Short mmCIF file of N, CA and C in Angstrom, two decimals:
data_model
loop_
_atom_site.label_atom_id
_atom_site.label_comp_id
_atom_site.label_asym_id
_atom_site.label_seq_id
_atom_site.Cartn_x
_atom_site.Cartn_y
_atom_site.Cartn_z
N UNK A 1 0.81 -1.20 0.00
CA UNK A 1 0.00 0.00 0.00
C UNK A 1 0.85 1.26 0.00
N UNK A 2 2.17 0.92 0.08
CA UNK A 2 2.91 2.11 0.52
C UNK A 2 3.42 2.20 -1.51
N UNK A 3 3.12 1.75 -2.25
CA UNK A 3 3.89 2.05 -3.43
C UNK A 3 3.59 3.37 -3.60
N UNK A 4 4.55 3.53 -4.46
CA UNK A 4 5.04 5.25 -5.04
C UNK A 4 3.82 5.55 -5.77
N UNK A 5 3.36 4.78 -6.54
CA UNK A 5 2.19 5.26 -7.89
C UNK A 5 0.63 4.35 -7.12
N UNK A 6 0.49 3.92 -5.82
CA UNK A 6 -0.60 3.21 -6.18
C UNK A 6 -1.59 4.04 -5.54
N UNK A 7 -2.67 4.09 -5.70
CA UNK A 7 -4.05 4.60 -6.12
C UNK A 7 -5.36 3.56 -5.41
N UNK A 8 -5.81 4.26 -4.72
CA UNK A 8 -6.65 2.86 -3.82
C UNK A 8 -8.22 3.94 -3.88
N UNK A 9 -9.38 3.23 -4.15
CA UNK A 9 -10.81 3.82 -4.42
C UNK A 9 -11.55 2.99 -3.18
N UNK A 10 -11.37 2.86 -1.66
CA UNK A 10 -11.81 2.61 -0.85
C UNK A 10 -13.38 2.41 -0.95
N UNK A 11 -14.47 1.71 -0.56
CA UNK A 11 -15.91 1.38 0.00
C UNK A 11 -16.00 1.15 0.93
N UNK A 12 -16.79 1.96 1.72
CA UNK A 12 -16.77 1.56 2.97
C UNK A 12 -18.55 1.86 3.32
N UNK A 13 -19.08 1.28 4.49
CA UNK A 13 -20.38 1.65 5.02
C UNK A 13 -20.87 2.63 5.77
N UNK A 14 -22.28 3.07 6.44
CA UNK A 14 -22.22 3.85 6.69
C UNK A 14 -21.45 4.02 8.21
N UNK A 15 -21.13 2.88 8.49
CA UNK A 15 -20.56 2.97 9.81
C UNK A 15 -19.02 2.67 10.01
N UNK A 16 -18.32 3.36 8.78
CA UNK A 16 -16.60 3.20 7.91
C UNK A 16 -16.28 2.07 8.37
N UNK A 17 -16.81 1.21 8.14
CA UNK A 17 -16.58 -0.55 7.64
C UNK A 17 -15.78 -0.67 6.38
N UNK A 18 -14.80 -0.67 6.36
CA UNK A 18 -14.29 -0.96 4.84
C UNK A 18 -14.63 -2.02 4.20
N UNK A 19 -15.64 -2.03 3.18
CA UNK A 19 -16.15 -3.34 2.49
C UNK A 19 -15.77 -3.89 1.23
N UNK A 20 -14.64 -2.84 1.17
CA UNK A 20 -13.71 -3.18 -0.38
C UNK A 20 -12.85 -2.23 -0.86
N UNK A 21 -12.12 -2.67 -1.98
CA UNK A 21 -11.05 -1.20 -2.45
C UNK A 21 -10.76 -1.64 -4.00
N UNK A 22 -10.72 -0.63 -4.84
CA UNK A 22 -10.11 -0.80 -5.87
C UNK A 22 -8.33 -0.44 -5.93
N UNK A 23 -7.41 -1.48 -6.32
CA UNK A 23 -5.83 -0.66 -6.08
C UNK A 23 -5.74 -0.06 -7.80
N UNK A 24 -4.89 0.99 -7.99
CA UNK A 24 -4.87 0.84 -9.57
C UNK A 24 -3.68 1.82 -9.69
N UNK A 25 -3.38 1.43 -10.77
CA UNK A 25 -2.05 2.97 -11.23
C UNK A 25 -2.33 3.36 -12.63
N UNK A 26 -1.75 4.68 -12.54
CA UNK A 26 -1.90 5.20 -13.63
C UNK A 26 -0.34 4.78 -14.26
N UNK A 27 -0.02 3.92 -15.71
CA UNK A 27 0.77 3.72 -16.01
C UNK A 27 1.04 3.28 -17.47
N UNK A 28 1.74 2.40 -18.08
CA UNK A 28 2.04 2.45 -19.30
C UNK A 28 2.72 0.87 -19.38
N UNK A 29 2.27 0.74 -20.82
CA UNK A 29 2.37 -0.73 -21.60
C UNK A 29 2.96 -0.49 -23.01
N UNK A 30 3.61 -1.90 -23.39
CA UNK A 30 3.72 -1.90 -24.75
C UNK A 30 3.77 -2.77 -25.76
N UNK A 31 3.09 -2.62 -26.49
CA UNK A 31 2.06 -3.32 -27.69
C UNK A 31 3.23 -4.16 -28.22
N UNK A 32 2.86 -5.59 -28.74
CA UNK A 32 3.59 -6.09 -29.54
C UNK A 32 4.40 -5.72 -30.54
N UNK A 33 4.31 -4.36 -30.82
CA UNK A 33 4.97 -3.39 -31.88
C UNK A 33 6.00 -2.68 -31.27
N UNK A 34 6.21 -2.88 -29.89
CA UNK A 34 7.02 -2.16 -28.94
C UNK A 34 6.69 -0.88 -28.94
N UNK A 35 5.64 -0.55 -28.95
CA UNK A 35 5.08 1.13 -28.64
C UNK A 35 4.41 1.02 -27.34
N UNK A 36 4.73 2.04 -26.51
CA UNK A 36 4.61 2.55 -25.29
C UNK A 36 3.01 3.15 -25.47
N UNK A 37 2.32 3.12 -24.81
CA UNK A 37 0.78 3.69 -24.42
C UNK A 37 0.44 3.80 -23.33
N UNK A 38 -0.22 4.45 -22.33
CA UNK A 38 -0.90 4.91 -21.48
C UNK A 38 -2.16 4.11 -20.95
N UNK A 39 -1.94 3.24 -19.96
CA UNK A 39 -3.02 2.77 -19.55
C UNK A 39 -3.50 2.86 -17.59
N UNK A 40 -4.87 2.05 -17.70
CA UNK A 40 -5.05 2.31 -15.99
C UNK A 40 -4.86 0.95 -15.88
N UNK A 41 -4.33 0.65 -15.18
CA UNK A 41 -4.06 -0.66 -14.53
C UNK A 41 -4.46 -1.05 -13.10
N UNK A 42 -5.41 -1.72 -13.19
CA UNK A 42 -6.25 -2.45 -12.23
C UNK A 42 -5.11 -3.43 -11.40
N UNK A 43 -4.25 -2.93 -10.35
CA UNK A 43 -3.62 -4.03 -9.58
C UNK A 43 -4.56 -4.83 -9.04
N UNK A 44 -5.56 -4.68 -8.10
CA UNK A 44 -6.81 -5.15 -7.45
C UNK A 44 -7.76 -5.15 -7.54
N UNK A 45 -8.87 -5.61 -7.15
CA UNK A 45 -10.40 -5.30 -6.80
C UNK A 45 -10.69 -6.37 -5.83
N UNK A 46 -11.11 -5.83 -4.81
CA UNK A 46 -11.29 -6.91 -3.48
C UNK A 46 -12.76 -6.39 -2.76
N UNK A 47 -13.25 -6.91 -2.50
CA UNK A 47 -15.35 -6.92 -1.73
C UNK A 47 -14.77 -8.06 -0.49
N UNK A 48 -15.66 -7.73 0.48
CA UNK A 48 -15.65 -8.82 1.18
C UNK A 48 -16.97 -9.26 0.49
N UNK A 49 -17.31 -10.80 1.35
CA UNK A 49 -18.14 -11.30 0.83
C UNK A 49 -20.02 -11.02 1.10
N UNK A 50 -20.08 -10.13 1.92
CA UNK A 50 -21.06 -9.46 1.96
C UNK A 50 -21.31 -8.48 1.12
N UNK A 51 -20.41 -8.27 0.44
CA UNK A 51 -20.23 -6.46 -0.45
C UNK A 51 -20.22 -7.15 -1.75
N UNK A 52 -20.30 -8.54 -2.00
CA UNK A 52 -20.49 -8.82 -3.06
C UNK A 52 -21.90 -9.52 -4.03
N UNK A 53 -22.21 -9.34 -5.22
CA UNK A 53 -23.41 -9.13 -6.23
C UNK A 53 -24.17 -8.16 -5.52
N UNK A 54 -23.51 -6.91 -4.91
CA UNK A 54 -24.91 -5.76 -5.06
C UNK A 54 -24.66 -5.00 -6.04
N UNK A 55 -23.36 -5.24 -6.96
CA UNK A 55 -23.12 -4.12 -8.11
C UNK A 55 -21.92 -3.03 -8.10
N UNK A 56 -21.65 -3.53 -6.31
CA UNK A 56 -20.04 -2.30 -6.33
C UNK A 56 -18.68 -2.62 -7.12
N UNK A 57 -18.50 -3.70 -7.09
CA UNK A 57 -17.87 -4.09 -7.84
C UNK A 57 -17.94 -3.54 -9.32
N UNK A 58 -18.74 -3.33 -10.18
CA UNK A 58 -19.09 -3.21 -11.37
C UNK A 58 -19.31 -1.66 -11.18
N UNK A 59 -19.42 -1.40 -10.15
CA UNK A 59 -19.28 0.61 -10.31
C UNK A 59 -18.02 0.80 -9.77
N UNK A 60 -16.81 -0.02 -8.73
CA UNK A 60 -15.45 0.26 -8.89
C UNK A 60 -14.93 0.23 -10.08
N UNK A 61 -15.43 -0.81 -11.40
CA UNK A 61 -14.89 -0.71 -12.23
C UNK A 61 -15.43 0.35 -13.55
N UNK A 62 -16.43 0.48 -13.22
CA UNK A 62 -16.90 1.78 -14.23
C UNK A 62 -16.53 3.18 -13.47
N UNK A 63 -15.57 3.27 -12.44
CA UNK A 63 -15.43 4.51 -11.74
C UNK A 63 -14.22 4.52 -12.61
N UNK A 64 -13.13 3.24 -12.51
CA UNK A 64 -11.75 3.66 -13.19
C UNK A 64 -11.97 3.80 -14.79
N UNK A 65 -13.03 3.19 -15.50
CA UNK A 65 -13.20 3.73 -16.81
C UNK A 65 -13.43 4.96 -17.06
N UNK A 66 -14.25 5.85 -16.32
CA UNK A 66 -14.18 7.17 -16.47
C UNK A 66 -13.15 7.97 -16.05
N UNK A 67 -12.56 7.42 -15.34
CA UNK A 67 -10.99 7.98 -15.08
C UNK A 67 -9.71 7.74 -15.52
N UNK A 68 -10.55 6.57 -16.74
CA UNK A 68 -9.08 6.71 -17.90
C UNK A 68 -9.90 7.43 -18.68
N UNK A 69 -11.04 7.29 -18.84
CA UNK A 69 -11.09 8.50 -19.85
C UNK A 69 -10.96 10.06 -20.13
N UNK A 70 -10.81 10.21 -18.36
CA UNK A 70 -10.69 11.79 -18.25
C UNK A 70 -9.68 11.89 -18.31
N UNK A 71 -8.26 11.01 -18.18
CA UNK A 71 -7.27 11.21 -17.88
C UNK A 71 -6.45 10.57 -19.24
N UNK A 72 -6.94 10.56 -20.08
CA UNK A 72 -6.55 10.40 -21.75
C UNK A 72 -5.62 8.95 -21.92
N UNK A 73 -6.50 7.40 -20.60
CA UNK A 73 -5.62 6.63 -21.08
C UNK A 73 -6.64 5.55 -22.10
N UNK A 74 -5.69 4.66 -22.61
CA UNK A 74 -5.75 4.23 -24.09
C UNK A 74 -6.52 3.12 -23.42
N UNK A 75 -6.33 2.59 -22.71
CA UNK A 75 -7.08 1.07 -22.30
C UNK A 75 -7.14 0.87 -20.45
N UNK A 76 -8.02 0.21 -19.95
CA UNK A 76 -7.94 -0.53 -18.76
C UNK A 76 -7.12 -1.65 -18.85
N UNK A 77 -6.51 -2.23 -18.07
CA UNK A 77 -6.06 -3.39 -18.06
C UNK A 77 -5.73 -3.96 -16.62
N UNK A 78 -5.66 -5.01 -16.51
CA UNK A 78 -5.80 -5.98 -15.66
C UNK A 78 -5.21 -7.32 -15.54
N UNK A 79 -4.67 -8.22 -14.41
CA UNK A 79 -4.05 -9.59 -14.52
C UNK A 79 -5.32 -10.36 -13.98
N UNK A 80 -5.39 -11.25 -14.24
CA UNK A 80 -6.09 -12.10 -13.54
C UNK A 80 -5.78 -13.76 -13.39
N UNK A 81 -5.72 -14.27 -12.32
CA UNK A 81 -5.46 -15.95 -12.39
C UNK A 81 -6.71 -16.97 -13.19
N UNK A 82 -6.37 -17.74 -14.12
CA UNK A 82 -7.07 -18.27 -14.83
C UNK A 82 -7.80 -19.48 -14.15
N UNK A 83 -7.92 -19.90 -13.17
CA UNK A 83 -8.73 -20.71 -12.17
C UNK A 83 -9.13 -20.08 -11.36
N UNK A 84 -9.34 -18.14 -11.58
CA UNK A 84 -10.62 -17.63 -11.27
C UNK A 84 -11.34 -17.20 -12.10
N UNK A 85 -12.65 -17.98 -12.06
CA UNK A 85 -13.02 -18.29 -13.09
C UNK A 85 -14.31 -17.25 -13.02
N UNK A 86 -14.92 -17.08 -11.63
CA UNK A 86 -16.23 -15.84 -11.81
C UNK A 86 -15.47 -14.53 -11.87
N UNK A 87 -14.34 -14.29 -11.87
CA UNK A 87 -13.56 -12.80 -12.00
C UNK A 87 -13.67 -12.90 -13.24
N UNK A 88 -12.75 -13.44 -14.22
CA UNK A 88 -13.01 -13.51 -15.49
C UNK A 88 -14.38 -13.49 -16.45
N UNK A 89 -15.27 -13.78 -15.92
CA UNK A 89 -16.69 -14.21 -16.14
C UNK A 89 -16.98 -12.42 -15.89
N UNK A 90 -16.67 -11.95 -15.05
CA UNK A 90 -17.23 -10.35 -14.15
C UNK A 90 -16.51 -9.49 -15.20
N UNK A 91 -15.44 -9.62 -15.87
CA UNK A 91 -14.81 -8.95 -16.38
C UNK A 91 -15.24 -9.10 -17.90
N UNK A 92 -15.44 -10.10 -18.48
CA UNK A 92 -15.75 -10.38 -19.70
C UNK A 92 -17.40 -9.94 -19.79
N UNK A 93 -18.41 -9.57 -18.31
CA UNK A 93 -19.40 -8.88 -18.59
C UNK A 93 -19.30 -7.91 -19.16
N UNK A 94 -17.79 -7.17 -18.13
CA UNK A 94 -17.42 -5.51 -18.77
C UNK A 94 -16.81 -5.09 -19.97
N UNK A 95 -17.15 -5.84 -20.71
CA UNK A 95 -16.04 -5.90 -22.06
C UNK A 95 -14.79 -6.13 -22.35
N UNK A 96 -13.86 -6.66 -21.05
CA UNK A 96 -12.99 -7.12 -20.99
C UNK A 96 -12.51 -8.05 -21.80
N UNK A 97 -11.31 -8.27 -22.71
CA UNK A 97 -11.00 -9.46 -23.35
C UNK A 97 -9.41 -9.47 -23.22
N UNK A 98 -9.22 -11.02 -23.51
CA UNK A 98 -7.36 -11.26 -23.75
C UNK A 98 -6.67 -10.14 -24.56
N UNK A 99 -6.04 -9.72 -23.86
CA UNK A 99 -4.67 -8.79 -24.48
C UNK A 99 -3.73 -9.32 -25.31
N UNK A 100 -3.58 -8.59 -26.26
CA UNK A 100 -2.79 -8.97 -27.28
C UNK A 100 -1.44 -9.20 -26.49
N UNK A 101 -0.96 -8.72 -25.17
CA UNK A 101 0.52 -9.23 -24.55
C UNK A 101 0.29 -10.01 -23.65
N UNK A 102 -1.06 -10.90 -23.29
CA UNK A 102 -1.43 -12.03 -22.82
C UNK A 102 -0.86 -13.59 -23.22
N UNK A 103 -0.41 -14.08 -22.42
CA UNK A 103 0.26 -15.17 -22.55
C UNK A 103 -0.52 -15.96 -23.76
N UNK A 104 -1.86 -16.14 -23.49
CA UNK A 104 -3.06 -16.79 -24.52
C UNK A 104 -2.73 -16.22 -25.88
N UNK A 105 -2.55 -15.43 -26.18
CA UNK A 105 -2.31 -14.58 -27.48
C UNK A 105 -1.18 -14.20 -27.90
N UNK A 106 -0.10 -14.21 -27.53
CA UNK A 106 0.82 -14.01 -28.15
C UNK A 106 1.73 -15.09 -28.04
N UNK A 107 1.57 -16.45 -27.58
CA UNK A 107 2.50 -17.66 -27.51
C UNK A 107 1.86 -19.06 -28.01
N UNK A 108 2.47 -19.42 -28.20
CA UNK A 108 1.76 -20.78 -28.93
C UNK A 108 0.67 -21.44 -27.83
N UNK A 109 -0.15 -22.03 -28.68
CA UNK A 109 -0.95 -22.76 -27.12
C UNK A 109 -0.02 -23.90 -26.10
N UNK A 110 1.12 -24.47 -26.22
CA UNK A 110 1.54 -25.12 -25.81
C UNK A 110 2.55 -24.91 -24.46
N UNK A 111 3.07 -23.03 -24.98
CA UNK A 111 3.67 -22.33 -24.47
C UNK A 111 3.30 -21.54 -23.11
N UNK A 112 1.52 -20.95 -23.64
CA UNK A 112 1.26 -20.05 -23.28
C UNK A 112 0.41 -21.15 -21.56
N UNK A 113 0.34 -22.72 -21.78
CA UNK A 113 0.18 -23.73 -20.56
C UNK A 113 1.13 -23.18 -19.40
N UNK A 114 2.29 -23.26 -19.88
CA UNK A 114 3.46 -22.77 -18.57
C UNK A 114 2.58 -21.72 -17.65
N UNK A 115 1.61 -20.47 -17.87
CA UNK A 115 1.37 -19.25 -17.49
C UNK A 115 -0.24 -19.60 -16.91
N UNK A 116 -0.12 -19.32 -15.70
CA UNK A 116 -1.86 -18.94 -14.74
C UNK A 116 -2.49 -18.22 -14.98
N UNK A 117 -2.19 -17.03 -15.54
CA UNK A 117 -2.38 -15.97 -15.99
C UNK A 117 -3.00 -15.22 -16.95
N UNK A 118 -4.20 -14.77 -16.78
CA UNK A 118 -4.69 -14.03 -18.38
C UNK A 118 -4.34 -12.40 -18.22
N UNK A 119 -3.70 -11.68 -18.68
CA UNK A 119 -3.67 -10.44 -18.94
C UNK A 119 -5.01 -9.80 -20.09
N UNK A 120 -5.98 -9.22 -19.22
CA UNK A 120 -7.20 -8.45 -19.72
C UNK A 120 -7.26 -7.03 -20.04
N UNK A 121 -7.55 -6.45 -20.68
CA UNK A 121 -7.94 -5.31 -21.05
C UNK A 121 -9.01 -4.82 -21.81
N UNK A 122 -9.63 -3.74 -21.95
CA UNK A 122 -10.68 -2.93 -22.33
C UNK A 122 -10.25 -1.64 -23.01
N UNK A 123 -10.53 -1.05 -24.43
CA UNK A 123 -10.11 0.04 -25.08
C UNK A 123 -10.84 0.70 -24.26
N UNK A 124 -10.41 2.21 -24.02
CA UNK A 124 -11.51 3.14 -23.80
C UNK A 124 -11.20 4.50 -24.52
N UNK A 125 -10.50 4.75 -25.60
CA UNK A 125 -9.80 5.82 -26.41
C UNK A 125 -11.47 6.05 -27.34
#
């Protein structure tokens, strides 16, 4: 929590219960073309389990879409472990899909087995 760039969108109740947080940075990626771009990067999203299917979740993440868009970045993006399987499912509601620098997509299928990992993202330019 102490990083230099990280960015935390706290929920809490009316009685400052913290019932979740979005972590995120404002930062930068680069495309299989080796070009540098501007993105928000979703380190986290955490609910306890009471704070979860009322929809906060899905307005932490439409809070950082409007805040790449005010803030002129090119995409959301996100890691996620691939044996979580309703995150991925939550994310692919939001238009989320495999990134072209996602292990799935840019390595052979045989390759891309070694990796837990799906790297997600969303345009928002």
């Amino acid at each position: 929590m102490k990083e230099k760039d990280a960015r935390y969108l706290v929920v809490t109740t009316d009685n400052k219960e913290i019932v979740g947080f979005l972590y995120f940075q404002f930062s930068t990626e680069m495309n299989m073309k080796d070009v540098e771009y501007p993105v928000f990067y979703i380190m986290e999203i955490q609910l306890v389990q009471k704070a979860r299917k009322l929809g906060i979740g899905k307005r932490l993440m439409n809070i950082g879409e409007q805040w790449s868009k005010k803030y002129k970045m090119e995409k959301l993006m996100l890691t996620v472990f691939l044996k979580n399987k309703e995150a991925i499912k939550f994310y692919e509601k939001l238009g989320f899909e495999p990134d072209e620098i996602s292990p799935s997509k840019c390595l052979s299928p045989e390759k891309a087995k070694e990796y837990d990992y799906e790297i997600m993202s969303k345009v928002v330019v």
